[in-house]
Amino acid sequence: MKGGNSYSFRGKHVSLALVALVLFTTLLWTWERNPIAMTLRSAQEWYHMPSESPENQDVKSSSGSEVCNYAKGKWVADSRRPLYSGFGCKQWLSPMWACRMTQRPDFSFEGYRWQPENCKMQEFDRSKFLRKMQDKTIAFIGDSLGRQQFQSLMCMASGGEESPEVQNVGWEYGLVKPRGAIRPDGWAYRFPKTNTTILYYWSASLCDLVPLNITDKQTNVAMHLDRPPAFMRRFLPRFDVLVLNTGHHWNRGKLNANRWVMHVNGKANEDKKIAEIPNAKNLTIYNVAKWLDLQLVSHPRLKAFFRTISPRHFFNGDWNTGGSCDNTIPLTNGSEVIQEGSSDPIIEGALKGTKIKILDITAISQLRDEAHMSRYTIRGTLNSSDCLHWCLPGIPDMWNELLVAQL
């Protein structure tokens, strides 16, 4: 009898298990048919849900409540600066910008770093940077200030040390010096260990420039305000990071000296309003931003930045009328930026509603009038001053720190 009772008890358990299984199957079937469940499942199948690791989040403020505003903050003294040696980085620095090689007597401007408001920005580490940029290409396209930023990043990535292993790959991008030219249209170098390429292409206006008569060296050049440079259109698919800039070539003297003739819609511009320099510049910037934003749809891995204009500091005149920047005392006009908007409203306006990030350096750099080339050169001291370009090491290093922080 005991055996029969045991068998009956087990049978009840089996029956209960079968009922539970049927109920669970029914509920599961009902849930699968539920539209809410279908929506949740399809979202997970179609979209990669980012993890909560720091690499997938915006850089937060120290309080953790705000996205970091890199353009607000202050300059602070830092004995660990500069990031590389002005003597050691001869491989990448143009002699005219390597202030340590000039007659300049004071270098206190090198001992500062930018601290964004309420944000902790990691110290630049060249090894980490190159690992992060493994198999990637960083491109700078712009004027001579863009070239300074490019040279700065080369020095930062190499630690300002002689790096014979770094390969010149300019030929891959057509960046070779033409016969009779002073220099090529740009440079491209590759760090072989991480396959990281850093390049620069000279395009001061960000317009497509096309000679009207290729057989005549003195020919006028069509300056297509509504067409990005051919170089950018051709090589954009190869870029992982793109930094654009323009600004200081937008004046009548530069246009006339370069024989640039404004073109719109494929023909010489006849609109007097567009022909005004500020309007032509704005048209170009807005067109480039619009074109690039459309390209980002088909190049989702590309991170695009537009750097705001680098400020000039000519006092008591301009570059050609005796203007100078002889101050050598850092931060005489303050150390802090507290404003909300950019000091370059044209770039800021052009990027609104796009996926292009603003690299806002104008107000930050405005505080550093003592860090320009001034009147010092390798050969001696001049009567004229360069209050447009910066000493390297110097302010462009900070631009790159902000760039790297946003990658």
Short mmCIF file of C-alpha atoms in Angstrom, two decimals:
data_model
loop_
_atom_site.label_atom_id
_atom_site.label_comp_id
_atom_site.label_asym_id
_atom_site.label_seq_id
_atom_site.Cartn_x
_atom_site.Cartn_y
_atom_site.Cartn_z
CA MET A 1 0.00 0.00 0.00
CA LYS A 2 2.80 2.29 0.78
CA GLY A 3 4.09 1.79 -2.73
CA GLY A 4 0.67 2.62 -4.20
CA ASN A 5 0.40 5.80 -2.15
CA SER A 6 3.85 6.84 -3.31
CA TYR A 7 2.92 6.26 -6.94
CA SER A 8 -0.28 8.30 -6.51
CA PHE A 9 1.68 11.17 -4.92
CA ARG A 10 4.18 11.23 -7.82
CA GLY A 11 1.31 11.16 -10.31
CA LYS A 12 -0.18 14.29 -8.77
CA HIS A 13 3.20 16.02 -9.12
CA VAL A 14 3.43 15.04 -12.79
CA SER A 15 -0.09 16.34 -13.43
CA LEU A 16 0.70 19.65 -11.74
CA ALA A 17 3.91 19.95 -13.76
CA LEU A 18 2.01 19.33 -17.00
CA VAL A 19 -0.58 22.00 -16.12
CA ALA A 20 2.19 24.50 -15.28
CA LEU A 21 3.94 23.73 -18.54
CA VAL A 22 0.73 24.27 -20.55
CA LEU A 23 0.03 27.56 -18.75
CA PHE A 24 3.61 28.80 -19.30
CA THR A 25 3.46 27.87 -23.00
CA THR A 26 0.14 29.70 -23.38
CA LEU A 27 1.47 32.82 -21.66
CA LEU A 28 4.65 32.76 -23.73
CA TRP A 29 2.60 32.41 -26.95
CA THR A 30 0.37 35.32 -25.87
CA TRP A 31 3.41 37.50 -25.07
CA GLU A 32 5.01 36.71 -28.40
CA ARG A 33 1.82 37.84 -30.15
CA ASN A 34 1.64 41.01 -28.08
CA PRO A 35 2.50 44.18 -30.13
CA ILE A 36 4.52 45.64 -27.25
CA ALA A 37 6.65 42.55 -27.06
CA MET A 38 7.13 42.54 -30.82
CA THR A 39 8.21 46.19 -30.70
CA LEU A 40 10.75 45.62 -27.94
CA ARG A 41 12.18 42.56 -29.64
CA SER A 42 12.45 44.22 -33.06
CA ALA A 43 14.20 47.24 -31.53
CA GLN A 44 16.80 44.99 -29.98
CA GLU A 45 17.26 43.10 -33.23
CA TRP A 46 17.60 46.19 -35.43
CA TYR A 47 19.60 48.53 -33.17
CA HIS A 48 22.81 47.99 -31.26
CA MET A 49 22.11 49.06 -27.70
CA PRO A 50 25.20 50.92 -26.42
CA SER A 51 26.71 49.76 -23.17
CA GLU A 52 27.09 52.05 -20.20
CA SER A 53 30.88 52.00 -20.36
CA PRO A 54 32.63 55.43 -20.41
CA GLU A 55 33.73 54.86 -24.00
CA ASN A 56 30.10 55.01 -25.17
CA GLN A 57 29.04 58.05 -23.17
CA ASP A 58 29.56 61.76 -23.60
CA VAL A 59 32.20 63.17 -21.29
CA LYS A 60 30.33 64.28 -18.19
CA SER A 61 31.05 67.05 -15.76
CA SER A 62 32.55 66.17 -12.39
CA SER A 63 29.05 66.40 -10.91
CA GLY A 64 27.86 63.82 -13.48
CA SER A 65 24.79 65.89 -14.42
CA GLU A 66 25.95 67.87 -17.47
CA VAL A 67 27.66 67.18 -20.77
CA CYS A 68 31.10 68.77 -20.73
CA ASN A 69 31.33 72.21 -22.33
CA TYR A 70 34.92 72.34 -23.53
CA ALA A 71 34.74 76.02 -24.52
CA LYS A 72 34.01 77.23 -20.98
CA GLY A 73 36.68 77.06 -18.32
CA LYS A 74 40.03 78.59 -17.46
CA TRP A 75 43.74 78.45 -18.17
CA VAL A 76 45.73 77.00 -15.26
CA ALA A 77 49.46 76.79 -14.66
CA ASP A 78 50.88 73.30 -15.18
CA SER A 79 54.53 72.40 -14.63
CA ARG A 80 54.11 69.30 -16.84
CA ARG A 81 53.75 71.44 -19.93
CA PRO A 82 54.66 71.60 -22.75
CA LEU A 83 53.63 68.19 -24.11
CA TYR A 84 56.79 67.92 -26.26
CA SER A 85 60.09 69.68 -26.81
CA GLY A 86 60.36 72.59 -29.19
CA PHE A 87 63.97 71.57 -29.73
CA GLY A 88 63.25 67.90 -30.25
CA CYS A 89 60.34 68.04 -32.67
CA LYS A 90 62.35 69.27 -35.67
CA GLN A 91 61.05 66.42 -37.81
CA TRP A 92 57.54 67.87 -37.93
CA LEU A 93 57.75 71.54 -36.96
CA SER A 94 58.31 74.25 -39.56
CA PRO A 95 61.36 76.28 -38.43
CA MET A 96 59.33 79.49 -38.72
CA TRP A 97 56.94 78.25 -35.98
CA ALA A 98 59.43 76.52 -33.66
CA CYS A 99 59.88 79.38 -31.20
CA ARG A 100 62.53 77.53 -29.20
CA MET A 101 64.74 77.80 -32.28
CA THR A 102 64.24 81.57 -32.59
CA GLN A 103 65.66 84.55 -30.72
CA ARG A 104 62.65 84.69 -28.42
CA PRO A 105 63.83 85.14 -24.79
CA ASP A 106 60.70 84.18 -22.85
CA PHE A 107 58.76 80.90 -22.89
CA SER A 108 56.41 81.23 -19.92
CA PHE A 109 53.48 80.83 -22.36
CA GLU A 110 54.30 77.10 -22.60
CA GLY A 111 53.41 76.35 -18.96
CA TYR A 112 49.61 76.38 -19.08
CA ARG A 113 46.79 73.98 -19.89
CA TRP A 114 43.10 74.50 -20.51
CA GLN A 115 40.68 73.23 -17.85
CA PRO A 116 37.05 72.98 -19.06
CA GLU A 117 34.45 74.05 -16.52
CA ASN A 118 33.43 71.30 -14.09
CA CYS A 119 35.03 68.67 -16.32
CA LYS A 120 37.87 66.26 -15.85
CA MET A 121 39.74 65.95 -19.13
CA GLN A 122 42.23 63.11 -19.29
CA GLU A 123 45.89 63.99 -19.74
CA PHE A 124 47.01 63.40 -23.32
CA ASP A 125 48.87 60.09 -23.63
CA ARG A 126 50.42 59.47 -27.04
CA SER A 127 50.41 55.67 -26.68
CA LYS A 128 46.73 55.59 -25.72
CA PHE A 129 45.94 58.04 -28.51
CA LEU A 130 47.64 55.93 -31.17
CA ARG A 131 45.95 52.75 -29.90
CA LYS A 132 42.61 54.54 -29.99
CA MET A 133 43.32 55.65 -33.56
CA GLN A 134 44.50 52.22 -34.70
CA ASP A 135 43.74 51.63 -38.40
CA LYS A 136 42.29 55.14 -38.63
CA THR A 137 43.01 58.31 -40.63
CA ILE A 138 42.81 61.83 -39.19
CA ALA A 139 42.59 64.61 -41.79
CA PHE A 140 43.03 68.36 -41.35
CA ILE A 141 41.78 70.48 -44.26
CA GLY A 142 42.15 74.25 -44.02
CA ASP A 143 44.58 77.16 -44.01
CA SER A 144 48.00 77.65 -42.39
CA LEU A 145 46.41 77.55 -38.91
CA GLY A 146 45.13 74.11 -39.84
CA ARG A 147 48.67 73.24 -40.82
CA GLN A 148 49.84 74.36 -37.38
CA GLN A 149 47.27 72.09 -35.75
CA PHE A 150 48.47 69.21 -37.95
CA GLN A 151 52.13 69.78 -37.01
CA SER A 152 51.14 70.05 -33.36
CA LEU A 153 49.38 66.67 -33.46
CA MET A 154 52.38 65.08 -35.18
CA CYS A 155 54.60 66.32 -32.36
CA MET A 156 52.14 65.17 -29.71
CA ALA A 157 51.74 61.71 -31.26
CA SER A 158 55.51 61.22 -31.55
CA GLY A 159 56.33 62.81 -28.20
CA GLY A 160 58.45 65.34 -30.05
CA GLU A 161 61.06 62.65 -30.64
CA GLU A 162 62.84 61.65 -33.83
CA SER A 163 60.66 58.93 -35.36
CA PRO A 164 62.35 57.36 -38.40
CA GLU A 165 59.77 54.58 -38.42
CA VAL A 166 56.95 56.99 -39.33
CA GLN A 167 56.21 56.66 -43.03
CA ASN A 168 55.60 59.46 -45.53
CA VAL A 169 52.49 58.32 -47.41
CA GLY A 170 51.65 61.58 -49.12
CA TRP A 171 51.81 59.87 -52.52
CA GLU A 172 48.71 57.85 -51.61
CA TYR A 173 46.76 61.12 -51.57
CA GLY A 174 48.52 62.89 -54.43
CA LEU A 175 50.40 65.06 -51.92
CA VAL A 176 53.69 65.35 -53.77
CA LYS A 177 55.51 68.55 -54.62
CA PRO A 178 54.83 69.58 -58.23
CA ARG A 179 57.76 70.64 -60.37
CA GLY A 180 58.66 74.26 -59.61
CA ALA A 181 56.47 74.43 -56.49
CA ILE A 182 57.77 75.55 -53.09
CA ARG A 183 55.92 72.78 -51.26
CA PRO A 184 53.25 70.14 -51.86
CA ASP A 185 49.56 70.87 -51.22
CA GLY A 186 49.80 68.85 -48.04
CA TRP A 187 51.45 66.03 -46.11
CA ALA A 188 50.42 62.57 -44.89
CA TYR A 189 52.30 60.41 -42.39
CA ARG A 190 51.61 56.95 -41.00
CA PHE A 191 52.57 55.44 -37.65
CA PRO A 192 53.14 51.82 -38.76
CA LYS A 193 52.75 50.13 -35.37
CA THR A 194 49.09 51.19 -35.12
CA ASN A 195 48.49 51.98 -38.79
CA THR A 196 47.45 55.51 -37.81
CA THR A 197 47.57 58.13 -40.56
CA ILE A 198 47.61 61.88 -39.92
CA LEU A 199 47.34 64.21 -42.91
CA TYR A 200 46.91 67.85 -43.83
CA TYR A 201 45.61 69.38 -47.07
CA TRP A 202 45.89 73.10 -47.80
CA SER A 203 42.52 74.60 -48.64
CA ALA A 204 42.43 78.09 -47.18
CA SER A 205 38.91 78.88 -48.41
CA LEU A 206 37.36 75.38 -48.43
CA CYS A 207 36.24 76.15 -52.00
CA ASP A 208 36.96 74.01 -55.04
CA LEU A 209 39.73 75.83 -56.93
CA VAL A 210 39.99 75.14 -60.67
CA PRO A 211 42.45 76.93 -63.02
CA LEU A 212 40.58 78.51 -65.92
CA ASN A 213 43.49 77.80 -68.28
CA ILE A 214 45.78 74.95 -67.25
CA THR A 215 48.37 75.90 -69.88
CA ASP A 216 48.86 79.39 -68.43
CA LYS A 217 50.69 79.70 -65.09
CA GLN A 218 49.25 83.19 -64.61
CA THR A 219 45.67 82.15 -65.26
CA ASN A 220 42.76 83.13 -63.06
CA VAL A 221 41.35 80.41 -60.83
CA ALA A 222 37.66 79.62 -60.53
CA MET A 223 36.75 79.75 -56.82
CA HIS A 224 33.58 77.68 -56.55
CA LEU A 225 31.82 78.99 -53.44
CA ASP A 226 29.21 76.23 -53.55
CA ARG A 227 31.52 73.27 -54.14
CA PRO A 228 33.86 71.64 -51.58
CA PRO A 229 37.50 70.99 -52.55
CA ALA A 230 38.00 68.11 -54.99
CA PHE A 231 40.52 66.56 -52.55
CA MET A 232 37.87 66.30 -49.83
CA ARG A 233 35.24 64.94 -52.21
CA ARG A 234 37.66 62.29 -53.47
CA PHE A 235 39.23 61.06 -50.23
CA LEU A 236 36.41 61.53 -47.70
CA PRO A 237 35.63 57.77 -47.65
CA ARG A 238 39.15 57.14 -46.32
CA PHE A 239 38.84 59.51 -43.36
CA ASP A 240 37.78 58.52 -39.84
CA VAL A 241 38.27 61.98 -38.32
CA LEU A 242 38.02 65.24 -40.28
CA VAL A 243 38.84 68.73 -38.98
CA LEU A 244 37.96 71.72 -41.18
CA ASN A 245 38.84 75.37 -40.78
CA THR A 246 38.81 78.58 -42.78
CA GLY A 247 38.75 82.31 -42.14
CA HIS A 248 41.90 84.39 -42.57
CA HIS A 249 42.11 84.21 -46.38
CA TRP A 250 38.71 85.78 -46.79
CA ASN A 251 39.83 89.27 -47.73
CA ARG A 252 40.10 91.09 -51.06
CA GLY A 253 43.90 91.21 -50.94
CA LYS A 254 44.23 87.41 -50.67
CA LEU A 255 41.68 86.78 -53.41
CA ASN A 256 43.39 89.20 -55.80
CA ALA A 257 46.89 87.89 -55.00
CA ASN A 258 45.77 84.31 -55.70
CA ARG A 259 43.75 85.39 -58.77
CA TRP A 260 40.68 83.68 -57.33
CA VAL A 261 37.47 84.53 -59.20
CA MET A 262 34.21 83.72 -57.42
CA HIS A 263 31.99 81.18 -59.14
CA VAL A 264 28.49 79.99 -58.22
CA ASN A 265 26.47 77.30 -59.98
CA GLY A 266 29.42 76.55 -62.24
CA LYS A 267 29.83 80.04 -63.66
CA ALA A 268 31.37 83.38 -62.72
CA ASN A 269 29.37 85.09 -60.00
CA GLU A 270 27.44 88.18 -61.11
CA ASP A 271 25.54 88.77 -57.87
CA LYS A 272 27.03 91.84 -56.22
CA LYS A 273 25.65 90.85 -52.83
CA ILE A 274 27.36 87.45 -52.94
CA ALA A 275 30.56 89.16 -54.14
CA GLU A 276 30.88 90.94 -50.77
CA ILE A 277 33.56 89.04 -48.84
CA PRO A 278 31.54 88.31 -45.66
CA ASN A 279 28.63 86.99 -47.74
CA ALA A 280 30.89 84.86 -49.94
CA LYS A 281 32.55 83.38 -46.85
CA ASN A 282 29.21 82.62 -45.20
CA LEU A 283 27.86 81.02 -48.36
CA THR A 284 30.89 78.75 -48.57
CA ILE A 285 30.84 77.72 -44.90
CA TYR A 286 27.12 76.91 -44.96
CA ASN A 287 27.48 74.98 -48.23
CA VAL A 288 30.44 72.94 -46.99
CA ALA A 289 28.63 72.13 -43.73
CA LYS A 290 25.47 71.10 -45.59
CA TRP A 291 27.39 68.93 -48.06
CA LEU A 292 29.44 67.24 -45.33
CA ASP A 293 26.40 66.59 -43.16
CA LEU A 294 24.73 64.78 -46.06
CA GLN A 295 27.87 62.66 -46.56
CA LEU A 296 27.82 61.53 -42.93
CA VAL A 297 24.72 59.46 -43.67
CA SER A 298 26.74 57.14 -45.92
CA HIS A 299 29.92 57.44 -43.81
CA PRO A 300 28.63 56.76 -40.28
CA ARG A 301 32.08 56.02 -38.82
CA LEU A 302 33.39 59.48 -39.79
CA LYS A 303 33.65 62.02 -36.96
CA ALA A 304 33.60 65.52 -38.45
CA PHE A 305 34.64 68.74 -36.74
CA PHE A 306 34.64 72.36 -37.85
CA ARG A 307 37.16 74.43 -35.91
CA THR A 308 36.22 78.02 -35.16
CA ILE A 309 38.48 80.87 -36.25
CA SER A 310 41.82 81.40 -34.53
CA PRO A 311 42.04 84.99 -33.22
CA ARG A 312 44.64 87.55 -34.30
CA HIS A 313 46.29 89.93 -31.82
CA PHE A 314 47.71 92.87 -33.75
CA PHE A 315 47.93 95.93 -31.53
CA ASN A 316 48.55 99.51 -32.72
CA GLY A 317 48.06 98.58 -36.37
CA ASP A 318 47.52 95.57 -38.60
CA TRP A 319 49.93 93.05 -40.13
CA ASN A 320 50.97 95.54 -42.83
CA THR A 321 50.72 98.78 -40.86
CA GLY A 322 53.10 98.18 -37.95
CA GLY A 323 50.80 96.11 -35.74
CA SER A 324 52.59 94.11 -33.04
CA CYS A 325 52.05 91.66 -30.16
CA ASP A 326 55.02 92.23 -27.86
CA ASN A 327 53.40 91.20 -24.59
CA THR A 328 55.18 88.24 -22.96
CA ILE A 329 53.13 88.04 -19.73
CA PRO A 330 50.51 85.27 -19.87
CA LEU A 331 46.83 85.95 -19.24
CA THR A 332 47.03 89.72 -18.79
CA ASN A 333 43.41 89.96 -19.96
CA GLY A 334 42.08 87.22 -17.71
CA SER A 335 42.21 83.43 -17.63
CA GLU A 336 38.54 82.45 -17.82
CA VAL A 337 35.85 81.99 -20.47
CA ILE A 338 32.33 82.16 -19.03
CA GLN A 339 30.22 82.94 -22.11
CA GLU A 340 27.68 80.41 -23.35
CA GLY A 341 27.81 80.82 -27.14
CA SER A 342 30.75 80.71 -29.52
CA SER A 343 32.78 83.77 -30.46
CA ASP A 344 32.50 82.52 -34.06
CA PRO A 345 28.74 82.77 -34.71
CA ILE A 346 29.14 81.93 -38.42
CA ILE A 347 30.56 78.45 -37.75
CA GLU A 348 28.20 77.94 -34.84
CA GLY A 349 25.19 78.85 -37.01
CA ALA A 350 26.28 76.71 -39.96
CA LEU A 351 26.58 73.61 -37.75
CA LYS A 352 23.18 73.90 -36.06
CA GLY A 353 21.03 70.93 -36.93
CA THR A 354 23.96 68.95 -38.37
CA LYS A 355 25.96 66.02 -37.05
CA ILE A 356 29.20 68.01 -37.40
CA LYS A 357 30.78 68.95 -34.07
CA ILE A 358 32.10 72.42 -33.35
CA LEU A 359 35.71 72.61 -32.16
CA ASP A 360 35.28 75.92 -30.40
CA ILE A 361 38.69 77.45 -29.68
CA THR A 362 38.17 81.17 -30.42
CA ALA A 363 37.42 82.64 -26.98
CA ILE A 364 39.92 80.28 -25.32
CA SER A 365 42.71 81.37 -27.66
CA GLN A 366 41.71 85.04 -27.43
CA LEU A 367 43.16 85.09 -23.90
CA ARG A 368 46.65 84.10 -25.11
CA ASP A 369 48.03 87.10 -27.04
CA GLU A 370 51.53 86.45 -25.62
CA ALA A 371 51.84 83.08 -27.39
CA HIS A 372 52.14 84.28 -31.02
CA MET A 373 55.32 84.22 -33.11
CA SER A 374 55.58 87.99 -32.65
CA ARG A 375 58.77 89.48 -34.18
CA TYR A 376 61.14 86.59 -33.44
CA THR A 377 62.72 84.41 -36.13
CA ILE A 378 65.67 82.04 -36.46
CA ARG A 379 67.70 84.77 -38.13
CA GLY A 380 66.92 87.47 -35.63
CA THR A 381 64.31 90.00 -34.55
CA LEU A 382 62.19 91.71 -37.20
CA ASN A 383 60.52 95.09 -37.30
CA SER A 384 57.26 93.40 -38.38
CA SER A 385 55.32 90.92 -36.26
CA ASP A 386 53.39 87.71 -36.88
CA CYS A 387 50.45 87.99 -34.51
CA LEU A 388 48.37 85.45 -36.39
CA HIS A 389 50.37 82.21 -36.15
CA TRP A 390 51.26 80.60 -32.83
CA CYS A 391 54.50 79.36 -31.33
CA LEU A 392 54.80 75.58 -31.23
CA PRO A 393 54.66 74.04 -28.67
CA GLY A 394 51.76 76.30 -27.83
CA ILE A 395 48.08 77.05 -28.24
CA PRO A 396 47.34 74.60 -31.12
CA ASP A 397 48.32 71.78 -28.73
CA MET A 398 45.28 72.73 -26.67
CA TRP A 399 43.09 72.59 -29.78
CA ASN A 400 44.23 69.02 -30.28
CA GLU A 401 43.64 68.10 -26.65
CA LEU A 402 40.04 69.25 -27.04
CA LEU A 403 39.78 67.33 -30.31
CA VAL A 404 41.12 64.10 -28.80
CA ALA A 405 38.83 64.47 -25.77
CA GLN A 406 35.82 64.44 -28.12
CA LEU A 407 36.88 61.36 -30.05
#
